[in-house]
Short mmCIF file of C-alpha atoms in Angstrom, two decimals:
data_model
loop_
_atom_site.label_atom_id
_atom_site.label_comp_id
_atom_site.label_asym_id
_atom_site.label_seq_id
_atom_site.Cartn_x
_atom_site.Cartn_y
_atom_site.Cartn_z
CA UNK A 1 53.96 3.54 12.85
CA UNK A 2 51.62 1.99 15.63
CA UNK A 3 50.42 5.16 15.92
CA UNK A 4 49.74 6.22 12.53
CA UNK A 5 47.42 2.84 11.87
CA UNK A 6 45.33 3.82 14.74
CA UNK A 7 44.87 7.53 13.70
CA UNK A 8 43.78 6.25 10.06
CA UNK A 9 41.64 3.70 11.53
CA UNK A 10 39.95 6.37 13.94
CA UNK A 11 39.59 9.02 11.32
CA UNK A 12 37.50 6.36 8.95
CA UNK A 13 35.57 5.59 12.21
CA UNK A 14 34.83 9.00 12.68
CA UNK A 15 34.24 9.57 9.20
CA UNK A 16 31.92 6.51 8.83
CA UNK A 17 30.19 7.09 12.07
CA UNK A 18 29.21 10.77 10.44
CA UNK A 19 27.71 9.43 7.75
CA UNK A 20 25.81 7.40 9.11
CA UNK A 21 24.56 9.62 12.14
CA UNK A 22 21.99 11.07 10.38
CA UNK A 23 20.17 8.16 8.50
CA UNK A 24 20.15 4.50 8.82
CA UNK A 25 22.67 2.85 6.43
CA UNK A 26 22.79 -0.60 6.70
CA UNK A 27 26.26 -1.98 8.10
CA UNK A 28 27.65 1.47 8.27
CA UNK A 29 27.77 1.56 12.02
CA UNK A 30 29.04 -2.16 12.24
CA UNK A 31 32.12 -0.73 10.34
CA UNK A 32 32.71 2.31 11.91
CA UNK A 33 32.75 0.12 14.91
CA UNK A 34 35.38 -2.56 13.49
CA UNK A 35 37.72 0.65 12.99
CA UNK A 36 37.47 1.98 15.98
CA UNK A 37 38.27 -1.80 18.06
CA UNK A 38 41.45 -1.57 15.09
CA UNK A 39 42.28 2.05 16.57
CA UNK A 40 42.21 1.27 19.94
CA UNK A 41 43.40 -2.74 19.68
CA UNK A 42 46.82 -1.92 17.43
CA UNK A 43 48.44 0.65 19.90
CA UNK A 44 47.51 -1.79 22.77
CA UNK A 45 48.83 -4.59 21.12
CA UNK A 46 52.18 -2.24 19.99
CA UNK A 47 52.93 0.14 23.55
CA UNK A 48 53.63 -3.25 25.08
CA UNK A 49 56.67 -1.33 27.23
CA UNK A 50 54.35 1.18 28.60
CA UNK A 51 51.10 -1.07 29.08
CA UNK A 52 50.90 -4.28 31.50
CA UNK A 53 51.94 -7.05 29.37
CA UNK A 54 48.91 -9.46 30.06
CA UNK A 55 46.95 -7.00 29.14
CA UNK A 56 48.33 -5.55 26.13
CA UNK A 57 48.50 -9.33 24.33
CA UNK A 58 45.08 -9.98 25.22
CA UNK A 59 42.96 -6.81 25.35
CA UNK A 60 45.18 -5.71 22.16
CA UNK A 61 44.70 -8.90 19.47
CA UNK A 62 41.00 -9.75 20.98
CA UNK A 63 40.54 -6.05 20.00
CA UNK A 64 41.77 -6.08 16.57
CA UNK A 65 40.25 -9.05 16.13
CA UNK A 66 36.95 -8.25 17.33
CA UNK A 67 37.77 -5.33 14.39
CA UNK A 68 37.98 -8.24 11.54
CA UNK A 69 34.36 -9.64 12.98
CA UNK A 70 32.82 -6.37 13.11
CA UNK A 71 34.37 -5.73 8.98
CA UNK A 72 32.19 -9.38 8.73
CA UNK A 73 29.57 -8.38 10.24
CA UNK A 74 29.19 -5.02 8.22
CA UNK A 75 29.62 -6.97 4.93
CA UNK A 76 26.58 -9.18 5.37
CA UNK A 77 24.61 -6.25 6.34
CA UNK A 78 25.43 -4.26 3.47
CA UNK A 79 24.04 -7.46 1.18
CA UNK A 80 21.12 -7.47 3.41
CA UNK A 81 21.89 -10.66 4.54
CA UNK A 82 21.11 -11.70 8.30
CA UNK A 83 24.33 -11.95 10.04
CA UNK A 84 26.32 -15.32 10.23
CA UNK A 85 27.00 -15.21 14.08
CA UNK A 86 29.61 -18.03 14.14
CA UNK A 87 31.47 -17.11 11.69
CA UNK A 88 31.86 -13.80 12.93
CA UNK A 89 32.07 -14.44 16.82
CA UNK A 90 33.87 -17.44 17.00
CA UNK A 91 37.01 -16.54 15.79
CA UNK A 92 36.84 -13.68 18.27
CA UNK A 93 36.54 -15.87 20.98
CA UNK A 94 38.76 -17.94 20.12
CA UNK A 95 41.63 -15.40 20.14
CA UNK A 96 40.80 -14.39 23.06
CA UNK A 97 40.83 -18.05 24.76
CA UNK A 98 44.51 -17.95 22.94
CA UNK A 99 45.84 -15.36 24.47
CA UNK A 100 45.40 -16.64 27.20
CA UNK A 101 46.29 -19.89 27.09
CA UNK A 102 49.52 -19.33 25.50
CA UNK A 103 50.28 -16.21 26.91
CA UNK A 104 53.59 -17.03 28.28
CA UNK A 105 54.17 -19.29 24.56
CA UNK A 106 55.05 -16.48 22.59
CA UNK A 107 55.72 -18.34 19.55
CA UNK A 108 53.12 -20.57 19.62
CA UNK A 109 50.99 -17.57 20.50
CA UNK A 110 52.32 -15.33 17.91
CA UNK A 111 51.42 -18.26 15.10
CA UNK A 112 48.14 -18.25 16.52
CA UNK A 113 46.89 -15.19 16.28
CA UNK A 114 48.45 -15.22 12.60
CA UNK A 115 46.44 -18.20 11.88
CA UNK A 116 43.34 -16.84 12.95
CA UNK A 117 43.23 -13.59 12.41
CA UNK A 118 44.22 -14.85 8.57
CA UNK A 119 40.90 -17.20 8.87
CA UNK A 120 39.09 -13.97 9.54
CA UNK A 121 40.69 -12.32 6.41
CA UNK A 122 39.70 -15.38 4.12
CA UNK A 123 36.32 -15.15 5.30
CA UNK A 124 35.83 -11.42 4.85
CA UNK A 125 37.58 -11.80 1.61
CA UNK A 126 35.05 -15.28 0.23
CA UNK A 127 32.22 -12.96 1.46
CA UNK A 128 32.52 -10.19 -0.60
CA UNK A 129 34.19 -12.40 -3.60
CA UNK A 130 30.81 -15.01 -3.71
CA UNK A 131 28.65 -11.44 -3.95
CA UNK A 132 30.87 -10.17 -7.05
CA UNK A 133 28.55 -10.63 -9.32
CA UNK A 134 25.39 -9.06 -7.12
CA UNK A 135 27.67 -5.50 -6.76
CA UNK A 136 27.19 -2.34 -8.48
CA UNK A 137 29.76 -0.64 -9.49
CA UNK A 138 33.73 -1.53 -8.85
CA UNK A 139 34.26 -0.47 -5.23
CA UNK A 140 34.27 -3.41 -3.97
CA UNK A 141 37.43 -4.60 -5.89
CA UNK A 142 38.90 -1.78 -4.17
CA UNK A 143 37.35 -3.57 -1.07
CA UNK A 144 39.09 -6.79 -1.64
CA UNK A 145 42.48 -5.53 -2.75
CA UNK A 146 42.54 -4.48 1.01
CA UNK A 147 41.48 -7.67 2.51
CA UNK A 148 44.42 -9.31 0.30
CA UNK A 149 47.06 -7.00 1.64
CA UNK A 150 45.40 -8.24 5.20
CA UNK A 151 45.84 -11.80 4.00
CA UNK A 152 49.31 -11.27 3.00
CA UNK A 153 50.35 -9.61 6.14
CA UNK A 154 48.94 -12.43 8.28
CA UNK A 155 50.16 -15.33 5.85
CA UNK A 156 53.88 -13.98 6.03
CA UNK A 157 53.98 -13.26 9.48
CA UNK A 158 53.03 -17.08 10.10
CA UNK A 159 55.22 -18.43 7.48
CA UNK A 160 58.38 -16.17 8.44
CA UNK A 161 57.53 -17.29 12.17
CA UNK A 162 57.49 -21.12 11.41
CA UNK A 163 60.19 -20.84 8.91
CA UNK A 164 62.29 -19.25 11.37
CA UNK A 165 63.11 -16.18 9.54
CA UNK A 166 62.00 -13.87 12.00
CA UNK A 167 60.92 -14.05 15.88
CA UNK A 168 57.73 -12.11 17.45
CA UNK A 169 60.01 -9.57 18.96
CA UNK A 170 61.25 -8.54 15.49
CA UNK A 171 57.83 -6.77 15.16
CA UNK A 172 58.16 -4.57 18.22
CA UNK A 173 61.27 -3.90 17.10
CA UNK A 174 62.65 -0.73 13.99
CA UNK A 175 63.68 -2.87 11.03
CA UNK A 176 62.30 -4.40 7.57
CA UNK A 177 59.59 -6.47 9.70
CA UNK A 178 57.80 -3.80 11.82
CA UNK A 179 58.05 -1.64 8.70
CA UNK A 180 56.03 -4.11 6.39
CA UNK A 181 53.62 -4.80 9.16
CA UNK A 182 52.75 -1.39 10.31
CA UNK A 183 52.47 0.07 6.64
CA UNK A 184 50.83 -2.73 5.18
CA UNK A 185 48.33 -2.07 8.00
CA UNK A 186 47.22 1.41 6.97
CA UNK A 187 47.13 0.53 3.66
CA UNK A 188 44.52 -2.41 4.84
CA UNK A 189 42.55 0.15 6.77
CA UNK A 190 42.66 2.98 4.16
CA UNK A 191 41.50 0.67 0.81
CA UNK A 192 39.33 -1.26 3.02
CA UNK A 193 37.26 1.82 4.08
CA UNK A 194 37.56 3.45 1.38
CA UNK A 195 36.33 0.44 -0.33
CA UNK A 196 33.14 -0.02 1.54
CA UNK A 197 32.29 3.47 1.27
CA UNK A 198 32.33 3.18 -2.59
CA UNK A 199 30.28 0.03 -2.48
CA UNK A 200 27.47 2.37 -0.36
CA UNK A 201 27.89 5.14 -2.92
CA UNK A 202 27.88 2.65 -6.46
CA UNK A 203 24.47 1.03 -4.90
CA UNK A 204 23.09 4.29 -4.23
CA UNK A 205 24.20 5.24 -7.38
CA UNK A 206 22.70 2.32 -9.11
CA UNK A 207 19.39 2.65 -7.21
CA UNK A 208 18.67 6.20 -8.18
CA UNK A 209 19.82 5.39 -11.63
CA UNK A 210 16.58 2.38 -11.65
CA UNK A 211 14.65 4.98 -9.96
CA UNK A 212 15.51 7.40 -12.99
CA UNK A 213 14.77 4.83 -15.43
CA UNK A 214 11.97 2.89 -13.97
CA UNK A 215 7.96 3.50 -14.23
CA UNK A 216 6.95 3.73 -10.46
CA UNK A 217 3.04 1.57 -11.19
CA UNK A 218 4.18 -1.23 -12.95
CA UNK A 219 7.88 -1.50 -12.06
CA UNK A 220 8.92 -2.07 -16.09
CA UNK A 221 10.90 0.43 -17.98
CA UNK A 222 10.10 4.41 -18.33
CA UNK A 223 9.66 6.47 -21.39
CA UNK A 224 13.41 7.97 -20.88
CA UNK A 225 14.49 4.29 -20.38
CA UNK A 226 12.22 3.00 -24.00
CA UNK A 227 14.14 5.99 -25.65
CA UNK A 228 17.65 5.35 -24.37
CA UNK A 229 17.18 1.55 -25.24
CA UNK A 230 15.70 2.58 -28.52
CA UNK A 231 18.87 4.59 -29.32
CA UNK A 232 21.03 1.97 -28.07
CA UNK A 233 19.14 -1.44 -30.14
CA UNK A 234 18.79 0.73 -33.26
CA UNK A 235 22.62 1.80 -33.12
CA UNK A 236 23.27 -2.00 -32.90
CA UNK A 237 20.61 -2.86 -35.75
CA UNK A 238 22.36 -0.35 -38.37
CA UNK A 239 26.10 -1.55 -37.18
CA UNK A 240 25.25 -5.37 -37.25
CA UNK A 241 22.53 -4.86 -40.32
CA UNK A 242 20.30 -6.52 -38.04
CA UNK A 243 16.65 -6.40 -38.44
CA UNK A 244 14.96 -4.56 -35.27
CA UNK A 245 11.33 -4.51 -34.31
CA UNK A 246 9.18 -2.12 -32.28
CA UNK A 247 5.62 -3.06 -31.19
CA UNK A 248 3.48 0.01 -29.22
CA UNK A 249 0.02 -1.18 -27.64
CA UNK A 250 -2.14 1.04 -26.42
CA UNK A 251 -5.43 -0.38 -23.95
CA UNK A 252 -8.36 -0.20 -25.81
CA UNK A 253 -11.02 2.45 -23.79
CA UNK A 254 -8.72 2.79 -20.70
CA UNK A 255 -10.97 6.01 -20.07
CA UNK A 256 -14.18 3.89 -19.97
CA UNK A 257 -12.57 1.46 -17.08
CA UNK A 258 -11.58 4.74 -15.40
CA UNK A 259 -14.66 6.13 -14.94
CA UNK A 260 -16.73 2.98 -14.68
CA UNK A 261 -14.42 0.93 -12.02
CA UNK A 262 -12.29 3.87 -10.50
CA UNK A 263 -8.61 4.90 -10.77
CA UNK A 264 -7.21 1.86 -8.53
CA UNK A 265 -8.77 -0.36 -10.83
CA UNK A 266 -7.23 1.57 -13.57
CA UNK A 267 -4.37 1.20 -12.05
CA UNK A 268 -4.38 -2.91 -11.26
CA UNK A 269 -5.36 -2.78 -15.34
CA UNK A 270 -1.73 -1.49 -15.60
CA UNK A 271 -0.46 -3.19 -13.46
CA UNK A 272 -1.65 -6.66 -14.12
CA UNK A 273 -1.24 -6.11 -18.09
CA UNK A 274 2.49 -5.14 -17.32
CA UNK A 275 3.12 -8.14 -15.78
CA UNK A 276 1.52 -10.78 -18.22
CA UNK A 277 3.32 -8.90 -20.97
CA UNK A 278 6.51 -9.28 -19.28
CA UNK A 279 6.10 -13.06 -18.95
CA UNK A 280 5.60 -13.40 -22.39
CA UNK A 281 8.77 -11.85 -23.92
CA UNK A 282 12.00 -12.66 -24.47
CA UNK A 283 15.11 -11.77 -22.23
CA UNK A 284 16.41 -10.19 -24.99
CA UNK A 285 13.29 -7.82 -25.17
CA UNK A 286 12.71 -4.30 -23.58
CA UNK A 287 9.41 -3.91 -22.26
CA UNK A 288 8.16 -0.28 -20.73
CA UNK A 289 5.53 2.04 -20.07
CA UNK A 290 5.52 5.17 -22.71
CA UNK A 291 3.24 7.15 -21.05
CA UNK A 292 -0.42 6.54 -19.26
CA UNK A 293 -1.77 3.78 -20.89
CA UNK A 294 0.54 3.02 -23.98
CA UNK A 295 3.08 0.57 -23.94
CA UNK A 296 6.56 -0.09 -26.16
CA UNK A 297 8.18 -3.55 -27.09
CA UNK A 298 11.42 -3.64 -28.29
CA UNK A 299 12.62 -6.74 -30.09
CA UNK A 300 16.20 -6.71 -31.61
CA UNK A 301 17.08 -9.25 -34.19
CA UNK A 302 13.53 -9.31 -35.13
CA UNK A 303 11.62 -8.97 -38.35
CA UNK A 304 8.89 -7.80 -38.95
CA UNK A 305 7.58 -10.65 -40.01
CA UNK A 306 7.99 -12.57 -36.35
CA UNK A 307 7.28 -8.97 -34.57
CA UNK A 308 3.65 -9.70 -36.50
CA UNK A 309 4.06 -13.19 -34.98
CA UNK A 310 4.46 -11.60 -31.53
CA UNK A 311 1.96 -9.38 -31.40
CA UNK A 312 -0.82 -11.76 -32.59
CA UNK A 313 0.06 -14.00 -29.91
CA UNK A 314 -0.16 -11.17 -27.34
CA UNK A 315 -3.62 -10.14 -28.73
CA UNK A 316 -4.77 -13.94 -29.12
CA UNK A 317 -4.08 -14.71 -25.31
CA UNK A 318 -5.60 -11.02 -24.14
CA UNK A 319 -8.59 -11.52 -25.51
CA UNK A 320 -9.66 -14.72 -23.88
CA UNK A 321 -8.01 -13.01 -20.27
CA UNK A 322 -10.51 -10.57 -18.15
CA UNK A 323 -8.91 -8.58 -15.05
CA UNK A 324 -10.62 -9.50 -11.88
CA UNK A 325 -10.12 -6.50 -8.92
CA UNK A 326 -12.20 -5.34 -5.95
CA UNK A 327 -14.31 -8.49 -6.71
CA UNK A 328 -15.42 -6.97 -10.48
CA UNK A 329 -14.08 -8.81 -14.32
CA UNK A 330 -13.13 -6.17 -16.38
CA UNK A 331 -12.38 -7.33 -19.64
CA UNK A 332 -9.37 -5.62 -21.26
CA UNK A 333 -8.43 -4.99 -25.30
CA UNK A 334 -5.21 -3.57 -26.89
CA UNK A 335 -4.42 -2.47 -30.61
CA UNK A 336 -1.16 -2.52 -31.39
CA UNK A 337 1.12 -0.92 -33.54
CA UNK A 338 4.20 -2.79 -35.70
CA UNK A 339 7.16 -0.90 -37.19
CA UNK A 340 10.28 -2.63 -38.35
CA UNK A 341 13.70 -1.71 -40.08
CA UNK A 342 13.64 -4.39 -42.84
CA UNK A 343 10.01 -3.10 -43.60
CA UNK A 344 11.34 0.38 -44.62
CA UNK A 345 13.91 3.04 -44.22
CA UNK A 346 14.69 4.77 -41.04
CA UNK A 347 17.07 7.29 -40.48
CA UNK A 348 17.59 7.30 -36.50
CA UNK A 349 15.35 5.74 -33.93
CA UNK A 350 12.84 8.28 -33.32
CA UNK A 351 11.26 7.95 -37.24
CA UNK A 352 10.71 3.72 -36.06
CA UNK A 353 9.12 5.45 -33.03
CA UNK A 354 7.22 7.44 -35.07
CA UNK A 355 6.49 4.87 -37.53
CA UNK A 356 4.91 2.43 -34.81
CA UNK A 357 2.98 4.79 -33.35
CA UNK A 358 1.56 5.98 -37.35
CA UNK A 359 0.73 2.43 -36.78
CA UNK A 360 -1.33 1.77 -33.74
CA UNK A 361 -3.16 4.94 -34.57
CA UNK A 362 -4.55 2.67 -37.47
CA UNK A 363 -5.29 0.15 -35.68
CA UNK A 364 -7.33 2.16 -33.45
CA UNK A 365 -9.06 3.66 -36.81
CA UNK A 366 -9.92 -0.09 -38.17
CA UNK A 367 -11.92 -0.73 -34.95
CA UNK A 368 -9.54 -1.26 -32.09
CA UNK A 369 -8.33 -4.72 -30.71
CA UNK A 370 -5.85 -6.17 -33.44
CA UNK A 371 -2.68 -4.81 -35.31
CA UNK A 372 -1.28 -2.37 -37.83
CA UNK A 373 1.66 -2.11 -40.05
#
């Protein structure tokens, strides 16, 4: 059974040590290494009769241990996080120390290691579990339902060994003990790995997904991401009877500050409007680019009375705001454009779309720099 934790262990090494070959993945390597201390340190730790004895308790359960810290290690790495040394060397050293110290204690010994190596379990576990909430995806429960089984095994081995239900030769030994150690050991390994993998893959997941969705200048939404939110708010508005509002703004002579100041300053335009729009809003509000210089506001559980509000306030606060870049004030205008579904009847999103859009072409018409309806 030895045997058969150390061959999963090496095979997620391997496969871990693959991926990550080719590209730099943060905390990949630091894992791949954990397993492979695991694969070598639990068939050191269990060939006691054909392996020096000294050796094999101190070589084997630094090993596996050092296996825990480099699972640590890994973790903070994968949150970007610089790694917290102590935490992750100390309780290596202090196995080792242990070992041997109370290498001819085997009891004491044997509750040792179980005490520590739990610590280290705890630790990997609180790591991941304080992060929950800064996850993608679900992997990582995956994650920590393997760090609980590691837990487990190290919390009943210590209680059975103080309680006096079992000895530490019971685990070297074919029976009920040695069983639920050994398979509750590849289970560990396999949901742990497996587990970490999946966290990679959800953030990757989750990052190409904002890439997908996200307008590269100004960092705010995309048109595919207005259109999906659209769908999604106006769904809402129609099922809640709800009142939703959609503002689109357009700069007023963005070609002008083109050709007159250059594209980069066109650009900072963008960029700097983005951001003082953003400030502005509500959490509740969707704010993103709809294509070159036009821009869409989505308020839900607003009428069109406060999207009106809004949008003078917007306007009021633009107009007494220049944009200063490579040293020059360019003063910057919008019109915008108000549609609303308690200001007329619209069958799916794409007519309020079209409707504020109707709209800011007005207010282009009228003279530029203030609203339509």
């Amino acid at each position: 059974m030895a045997a058969m934790v150390a061959v999963v262990s090496l095979a997620m090494a391997i496969a871990l040590r693959c991926v990550s070959s080719k590209e730099h993945v943060p905390g990949f390597r630091l894992f791949s290494i954990g397993l492979l201390c695991h694969a070598i340190g639990v068939p050191v730790v269990a060939f006691r009769a054909v392996i020096p004895e000294a050796f094999s308790i101190i070589a084997g359960n630094t090993l596996v241990s050092a296996a825990f810290g480099f699972f640590l290690a890994a973790i903070y790495r994968f949150y970007l996080k610089p790694v917290n040394c102590k935490l992750v060397m100390v309780p290596v050293a202090l196995v080792f120390v242990s070992t041997i110290v109370l290498l001819n204690q085997q009891a004491l010994r044997f509750s040792t290691m179980s005490l520590l190596m739990l610590l280290q379990m705890l630790s990997l576990f609180m790591t991941v579990w304080v992060r929950r909430h800064d996850t993608s995806g679900n992997s990582y429960r995956l994650l920590l339902c393997g760090v609980t089984i590691g837990v487990l095994i190290f919390a009943s081995r210590m209680i059975a060994m103080l309680a006096g239900i079992t000895s530490p030769q019971a685990v070297w030994h074919p029976g009920l003990i040695q069983t639920w150690t050994f398979m509750s050991g590849g289970v560990f390994v396999l949901f742990t790995a497996v587990g970490i993998i999946g966290m990679y893959k959800d953030r990757s997941d989750h990052y190409i997904k904002t890439l997908a969705m996200q307008d590269e200048l100004t960092g705010i939404g995309n048109r595919r991401a207005i259109v999906q939110e659209l769908q999604k708010r106006f769904a809402e508005s129609v099922r809640h009877k709800t009142p939703l509002c959609l503002l689109m703004f357009d700069l007023d002579y963005f070609k002008h500050i083109n050709d007159c100041f250059g594209h980069f300053a066109g650009d900072e335009v963008l960029k700097t409007v983005a951001t003082s729009v953003k400030t502005r809003l509500r959490i509740s509000d969707f704010f993103g680019r709809y294509g070159g210089e036009e821009f869409v506001i989505i308020l839900p559980r607003t009428s069109q009375s406060v999207g009106v509000s809004i949008a003078e306030e917007l306007l009021a606060r633009q107009q007494h705001q220049s944009i200063r870049t490579e040293g020059k004030e360019i003063p910057v205008n919008f019109s915008i454009g108000i549609a609303a579904t308690d200001s007329g009847q619209f069958e799916k999103s794409e007519d309020l779309l079209k409707a504020a859009d109707q709209a800011l072409y007005r207010a282009k018409e009228q003279g530029r720099n203030r609203l339509s309806v």
